[in-house]
């Protein structure tokens, strides 16, 4: 599987009154095409910050200090993919990437939707932002049909002018002439065709995603929809332009279990239908087991372990992962729940070296000196722990 | 031995519970010192307070039992420009501007505190009744609030002063009658909001009585918006009182009140053709005093709002 | 929708009823002789004071007085204004056009400039432009309207020798406007000048309008700007803004389409209060600039104890406020789809 996206040594800080919060301290991660990778960790370990950093959506007082996010983009001829470093790009290019190549969906669906605009408006916005040329194509086809119908003389002139405008738009969507035209009051209505076309596309998309009665839903406002439906609309917004990577930031955490299952099914189906890779961020190990192929475990701004889900659950290597899995209550288990002793560290003054070492039952002297790097122990299993580094060294000798 | 240990533990716990409050206080002070505008506001108020307190020293009154009566230096109509005798010049009828603005500071504080103090109390009482008991009491009080708030402050105050007679005392009375609704509505809103919060339900579940809930949970949370409103309101009240005096409905002629002094200046806006700004001091100086006084309170009120509102603190 | 409007209109009557009680309460603070003197238009009538008191039921029990007063009110008889030398209702319509003209030019400016400045200030939070506009806003909010107006007059009329004069029209224009050749359609100077196609009168009227409009606008604009800024900041912190950015929308689109529409909602509510604030400001502004409008009339009435006129002021403003609130609530329901009119 070729690598779709590679994150190298990503560092992000937040400059607050109390001090500099070192939220991400050298994240290393990579995803292949069509893969569902889970990013697991407790609240506050930096999962969302990672997601926002990928899309360069970190705003002051936060700042991405250093690192690389290399994405393989398909260029216009749909052939060779060449890598670009997202953190190096201008805002203008990032706007072309967001919602287009990489999309993101959020935890709180009701917050993610703008309350004063209809569903149609918001889903169409994705199409109108990134798929203008395709929309123009469809509109032109309709105009040709209308011209062919042979209407009145005045109508024909208007249609011919519309055709001119849309041809111009297909060539150059951001031409200044069009900007001027959209300013004039009556002429401005030419946009109506495109908006209508976008609406048709939105309905098609929502039907494909399994939303019942999309023509109805599209006319509604966010507060009129149930939680599950809202999340489906958010997913529709994200998938409008068939992104290669979908970042899902705890999309099911606020939903009840039955809806959760439906949404997970929906997301799983994406991989078959659209070949979308999904970076699934969650704190729920159950969901990880359900939907992810590989999982990366995060703690206090570090990635501590990456492994295929099966081996991760069967034989966790990093002490933190072990602690996590042990603290999950199992049926038939008696006695006290086992928790990891200690507290999550304050990221303004994090522990030196490995950030988990104050709570680690296997701590060694080395652990507080230098941060262990993420090393590949077995095939596609990575751990950042000196325990296992020693073992590899033993294996080497 | 055992008692000593439990007492130690009590104070230890108390000290520990204080620590976050001390942290927050330090943060508040940090915010105040970091924001130049709030420091400016504080400074302005302090300066004015000093002026008001030291008024008898700064501008000794001619007649000790009538300190608010501005002394006149003759009876000529045309105002005289600033000179050695009259630091800020004289206004129409030879009233000393310096004396007027100094004692006018006292008048402003008096009016501000009296009106805002009274309206706060009335509003607090009525608003609490409405908020806590609800039902018919709430409806009646809220209709009353609606009726009073449907008429602009200046207009209603004008009407009441016309009915009661033109004097500064009646202006104060009128402003009290007109001003209490905003406090009542504020307190009622806060109480309604706090009443629904989970921590009040939790307190009830543990067995807290009504009175204790009001005192311990509701009032401390409602006090901050009142403080903010009060400091913004002092400025507004002084402005309206000055406007009423300006129109001739408040302080009598020759009284040390900023609005009254500006009303003198109405006739002397434009000086003789060769020196049109000849009488600038009659209007500019009392006006600047008014502006900075109100500005100080507004800055302070804004600073309070930014600092005390828990949601805005950490922006 | 219709039931909602009907319910609100009923509520309007309840509030008006309450206002009438309030006004009547103020009225009854005066003695019967004072109230009778209101009906006197001629000194000779002083002899008949007791007669007047009897005919107008001014010594009857209070609820009977109220009944007759309301009856007269509904007939359109609000009494006689001594400052205007005509019946109150007539005087009201006589002074109305000048005030409408002032309000017509001020209100849009206040709203547009306030919204624009508030939006800019919020988007560039904590940068120089934000600090500047906020400082200006707070100074504007602290300005005594009457002092500001007088200062403007001193500078632009006194120092600049009559550049921007007070009053509504220059003497020459005034004479022309009152002559036969000029047809008074609306009695609003600027509009009539347009309708009569006399550009020089239009320019003259506009020149006289600049200072009053500036005076009124600056103080109210500060309020609108502050409210817009804080509601814009709140909108910009919400989840849908991050979503819009994640969709690839440009920052300008995010601000204009997503944030602003949500931020305007509280501003619309404040606009209702704005109208109220305008009434108070109008009284002072018209007095300073000697524009003979409603505010000028009411100020003089208060000084000269012209009771019917002052009460007319209270009544009119109450009605205006309640109607404005109804309009604002309907507007609210139109902009915000979450609001359902119960």
PDB file of N, CA and C in Angstrom, chain A residues 17-18, chain B residues 27 314:
ATOM      1  N   UNK A  17      -1.272  32.346  29.027  1.00  0.00           N
ATOM      2  CA  UNK A  17      -0.859  33.124  30.190  1.00  0.00           C
ATOM      3  C   UNK A  17      -0.031  32.290  31.156  1.00  0.00           C
ATOM      4  N   UNK A  18      -0.477  31.034  31.338  1.00  0.00           N
ATOM      5  CA  UNK A  18       0.232  30.220  32.326  1.00  0.00           C
ATOM      6  C   UNK A  18       1.578  29.723  31.812  1.00  0.00           C
TER       7      UNK A  18
ATOM      8  N   UNK B  27      -4.720  36.425  39.160  1.00  0.00           N
ATOM      9  CA  UNK B  27      -4.988  36.557  37.725  1.00  0.00           C
ATOM     10  C   UNK B  27      -5.782  37.810  37.442  1.00  0.00           C
ATOM     11  N   UNK B 314     -10.555  34.429  30.168  1.00  0.00           N
ATOM     12  CA  UNK B 314      -9.356  33.810  29.632  1.00  0.00           C
ATOM     13  C   UNK B 314      -9.190  34.035  28.156  1.00  0.00           C
TER      14      UNK B 314
END
